[in-house]
Amino acid sequence: MPITRGFLGKRRPERPDRLPPGQYDTGSGWPTLTAEATPKLDVEQWSMTVDGLVDSPQTWSWREIHALPESTYFGDIHCVTTWSKFDTTFTGVSVDTLLEAAGPRPEAKFVMAHSTTGYTTNLPLEDLTGGKAWVVWDFDGKPLARGHGGPVRLLVPHLYFWKSAKWVTRLELMERDRPGFWEQNGYHDRGDPWLEQRYQGDP
Amino acid sequence: MGAAPAGGWTTGTIIELDHPTDRLVRLRFHVEDRVDHLPGQHYVVRLRAPDGYTAQRSYSIASDPDDPLLELMVECLPGGEVSGFLHDDAAVGDVLELRGPIGGWFVWEGDAPSVAVAGGSGVVPIVAMTRYARRLGLQDQLKVVVVARTWDDLPYAAELQRYGAFIALTRENLAVEGGGDRVAAPPYPAEVEDLVAGAERAYVCGSVGFASYATRLLEDAGVPTDAIRVEQFGETG
Ligand SMILES: Cc1cc2nc3c(=O)[nH]c(=O)nc-3n(C[C@H](O)[C@H](O)[C@H](O)COP(=O)(O)OP(=O)(O)OC[C@H]3O[C@@H](n4cnc5c(N)ncnc54)[C@H](O)[C@@H]3O)c2cc1C
């Protein structure tokens, strides 16, 4: 690809080892990007379901999910719109805990995450297991803001952030992969920031 | 929702470049093997330094799909890495890496009576929609409300006015045809009532703050929350 005449670049990362290709450090900021009007979600009405190819589908109310063992993520997050945010702290429950209760069937290979808004995003099951994914309600010790998916969102920090569905309400286990909302609109099915899997057709 | 067209990385040559105001640069590209877009989609522009360092940003398409060139309108942000380069350094004849079209949600194909509410540089994808609507005689199907601080802060101000968009300036008065001025203020619900009436879908584009203001305005005017599609231009919030 051609060198851009006259372009030297300004924002070279100070910590390039932590910054995936094509990303910049957004510092203390946290950009909000949403395709829909932000819903007002009533925690009394909200519930979290794990179903599809599982032995026993499970649903937790707001109170029930808080009674599960708490789990915290500390680390970086990366958005396909090219910002990364270092040293974030999210608290909630590990997706492993939810899956354990439901018992995924052997043929379950993929997951569709669903939001109250109808937003969906697809993930390989193995990207949600082994301590790699959470359902979270606190950010930096405070309730997660509505604009960032509060009161509750999925957190899959090793993938681009559109996979971390805001206002998550259901994880559906599937045998075959099926594109979610952005994936139908040209985004990558997996979304690994280190491989720069932004759009369909990327490696 | 059908699959929208999507294109891979290619290159674009700048054929025309001008600065409609101090803060805006309009770029028109010939795109190698261009994939036709839908009004509302965007491209990624990638700049590459001699040592391989790259910076890439998204820019909405302003041009009608029928236009032989691809048009972008970029607002220069103080200290902005990519917008600053495009504003100050890019020139006719330069070849840039481009990827697009991208995005299949914030698109309007004339398939539903709609209203668009845009602020500042958020008008760009709406301009593509109005150009498309004009060509197909669908102006009745797309009503437009735009908000900016001043006339000069509003990309395509004159064109939007000709289209019949309702324009609200918040920091200067706007001369209204037939006499009188519209006093500087955000749009009042009563001013947009007629434009919103009958809309089955709404498009909101602008900064995070603007988007929440505009969705509230639309909800107050009776547009269901799930009929509103939002595109935000990466401001921190
Ligand atoms: C789908 C989509 C469509 C878009 N369409 C358009 C469009 O049509 N027109 C348009 O103009 N824009 C559009 N944008 C926004 C665009 O992608 C860029 O975000 C914008 O041009 C700014 O990029 P930049 O590289 O110039 O600024 P950046 O370098 O990213 O900086 C942004 C701001 O942050 C400040 N900043 C950055 N880094 C630092 C730092 N280290 N310290 C202090 N301050 C800092 C800069 O001074 C600047 O004000 C769109 C965005 C999206 C997501």
GROMACS .gro file of C-alpha atoms in nm, chain A residues 20-143:
model
  124
   20PRO     CA    1  -0.301  -0.368   1.905
   21PRO     CA    2  -0.230  -0.256   1.546
   22GLY     CA    3  -0.432   0.044   1.430
   23GLN     CA    4  -0.541   0.138   1.784
   24TYR     CA    5  -0.470   0.452   1.989
   25ASP     CA    6  -0.473   0.506   2.365
   26THR     CA    7  -0.785   0.701   2.458
   27GLY     CA    8  -0.638   0.778   2.802
   28SER     CA    9  -0.891   0.857   3.070
   29GLY     CA   10  -1.172   0.898   2.815
   30TRP     CA   11  -1.424   0.632   2.731
   31PRO     CA   12  -1.600   0.700   2.400
   32THR     CA   13  -1.962   0.584   2.380
   33LEU     CA   14  -2.071   0.438   2.050
   34THR     CA   15  -2.419   0.304   2.013
   35ALA     CA   16  -2.640   0.228   1.717
   36GLU     CA   17  -2.962   0.265   1.907
   37ALA     CA   18  -3.122   0.506   2.148
   38THR     CA   19  -3.004   0.415   2.499
   39PRO     CA   20  -3.275   0.207   2.667
   40LYS     CA   21  -3.387   0.265   3.025
   41LEU     CA   22  -3.359  -0.076   3.177
   42ASP     CA   23  -3.547  -0.161   3.495
   43VAL     CA   24  -3.343  -0.408   3.700
   44GLU     CA   25  -3.661  -0.547   3.851
   45GLN     CA   26  -3.773  -0.653   3.503
   46TRP     CA   27  -3.428  -0.759   3.383
   47SER     CA   28  -3.313  -1.120   3.383
   48MET     CA   29  -3.025  -1.316   3.239
   49THR     CA   30  -3.090  -1.639   3.050
   50VAL     CA   31  -2.855  -1.911   2.923
   51ASP     CA   32  -3.034  -2.142   2.682
   52GLY     CA   33  -3.012  -2.313   2.344
   53LEU     CA   34  -2.794  -2.624   2.339
   54VAL     CA   35  -2.767  -2.672   2.716
   55ASP     CA   36  -2.880  -2.948   2.951
   56SER     CA   37  -3.087  -2.717   3.171
   57PRO     CA   38  -3.169  -2.364   3.056
   58GLN     CA   39  -3.119  -2.113   3.338
   59THR     CA   40  -3.259  -1.771   3.416
   60TRP     CA   41  -3.133  -1.541   3.691
   61SER     CA   42  -3.308  -1.232   3.824
   62TRP     CA   43  -3.106  -0.921   3.915
   63ARG     CA   44  -3.094  -1.038   4.277
   64GLU     CA   45  -3.010  -1.400   4.191
   65ILE     CA   46  -2.720  -1.312   3.965
   66HIS     CA   47  -2.569  -1.090   4.236
   67ALA     CA   48  -2.580  -1.388   4.472
   68LEU     CA   49  -2.338  -1.580   4.246
   69PRO     CA   50  -1.963  -1.564   4.320
   70GLU     CA   51  -1.829  -1.224   4.218
   71SER     CA   52  -1.550  -1.197   3.963
   72THR     CA   53  -1.340  -0.898   3.854
   73TYR     CA   54  -1.156  -0.819   3.531
   74PHE     CA   55  -0.859  -0.584   3.539
   75GLY     CA   56  -0.699  -0.499   3.207
   76ASP     CA   57  -0.739  -0.333   2.869
   77ILE     CA   58  -1.032  -0.300   2.629
   78HIS     CA   59  -1.024  -0.234   2.254
   79CYS     CA   60  -1.289  -0.087   2.025
   80VAL     CA   61  -1.303  -0.143   1.649
   81THR     CA   62  -1.337   0.235   1.607
   82THR     CA   63  -0.962   0.238   1.698
   83TRP     CA   64  -0.953   0.345   2.063
   84SER     CA   65  -0.812   0.126   2.338
   85LYS     CA   66  -0.849   0.189   2.708
   86PHE     CA   67  -0.587   0.060   2.952
   87ASP     CA   68  -0.629  -0.066   3.308
   88THR     CA   69  -1.005  -0.091   3.334
   89THR     CA   70  -1.175  -0.271   3.624
   90PHE     CA   71  -1.509  -0.443   3.574
   91THR     CA   72  -1.695  -0.649   3.832
   92GLY     CA   73  -1.972  -0.901   3.780
   93VAL     CA   74  -1.989  -1.274   3.734
   94SER     CA   75  -1.772  -1.499   3.518
   95VAL     CA   76  -1.954  -1.646   3.217
   96ASP     CA   77  -1.800  -1.979   3.326
   97THR     CA   78  -2.021  -1.968   3.636
   98LEU     CA   79  -2.335  -1.919   3.425
   99LEU     CA   80  -2.239  -2.190   3.175
  100GLU     CA   81  -2.157  -2.436   3.450
  101ALA     CA   82  -2.509  -2.404   3.586
  102ALA     CA   83  -2.668  -2.458   3.243
  103GLY     CA   84  -2.437  -2.737   3.120
  104PRO     CA   85  -2.349  -2.679   2.754
  105ARG     CA   86  -2.410  -2.982   2.532
  106PRO     CA   87  -2.106  -3.121   2.348
  107GLU     CA   88  -2.240  -3.001   2.012
  108ALA     CA   89  -2.261  -2.638   2.133
  109LYS     CA   90  -1.981  -2.451   1.955
  110PHE     CA   91  -2.107  -2.094   1.922
  111VAL     CA   92  -2.299  -1.839   2.125
  112MET     CA   93  -2.534  -1.560   2.027
  113ALA     CA   94  -2.547  -1.282   2.285
  114HIS     CA   95  -2.882  -1.097   2.288
  115SER     CA   96  -2.963  -0.755   2.436
  116THR     CA   97  -3.292  -0.606   2.554
  117THR     CA   98  -3.276  -0.383   2.245
  118GLY     CA   99  -3.269  -0.673   2.001
  119TYR     CA  100  -2.894  -0.626   1.943
  120THR     CA  101  -2.712  -0.953   1.883
  121THR     CA  102  -2.350  -1.056   1.846
  122ASN     CA  103  -2.203  -1.401   1.778
  123LEU     CA  104  -1.900  -1.559   1.944
  124PRO     CA  105  -1.724  -1.895   1.940
  125LEU     CA  106  -1.808  -2.068   2.272
  126GLU     CA  107  -1.439  -2.102   2.351
  127ASP     CA  108  -1.405  -1.723   2.354
  128LEU     CA  109  -1.647  -1.712   2.647
  129THR     CA  110  -1.494  -1.992   2.860
  130GLY     CA  111  -1.179  -2.031   3.064
  131GLY     CA  112  -1.198  -1.700   3.253
  132LYS     CA  113  -1.213  -1.486   2.937
  133ALA     CA  114  -1.564  -1.340   2.966
  134TRP     CA  115  -1.794  -1.181   3.221
  135VAL     CA  116  -2.141  -1.040   3.271
  136VAL     CA  117  -2.063  -0.713   3.451
  137TRP     CA  118  -2.245  -0.434   3.638
  138ASP     CA  119  -1.966  -0.233   3.799
  139PHE     CA  120  -1.698  -0.026   3.629
  140ASP     CA  121  -1.415   0.112   3.844
  141GLY     CA  122  -1.618   0.033   4.154
  142LYS     CA  123  -1.929   0.221   4.042
  143PRO     CA  124  -2.249   0.101   3.873
   0.00000   0.00000   0.00000
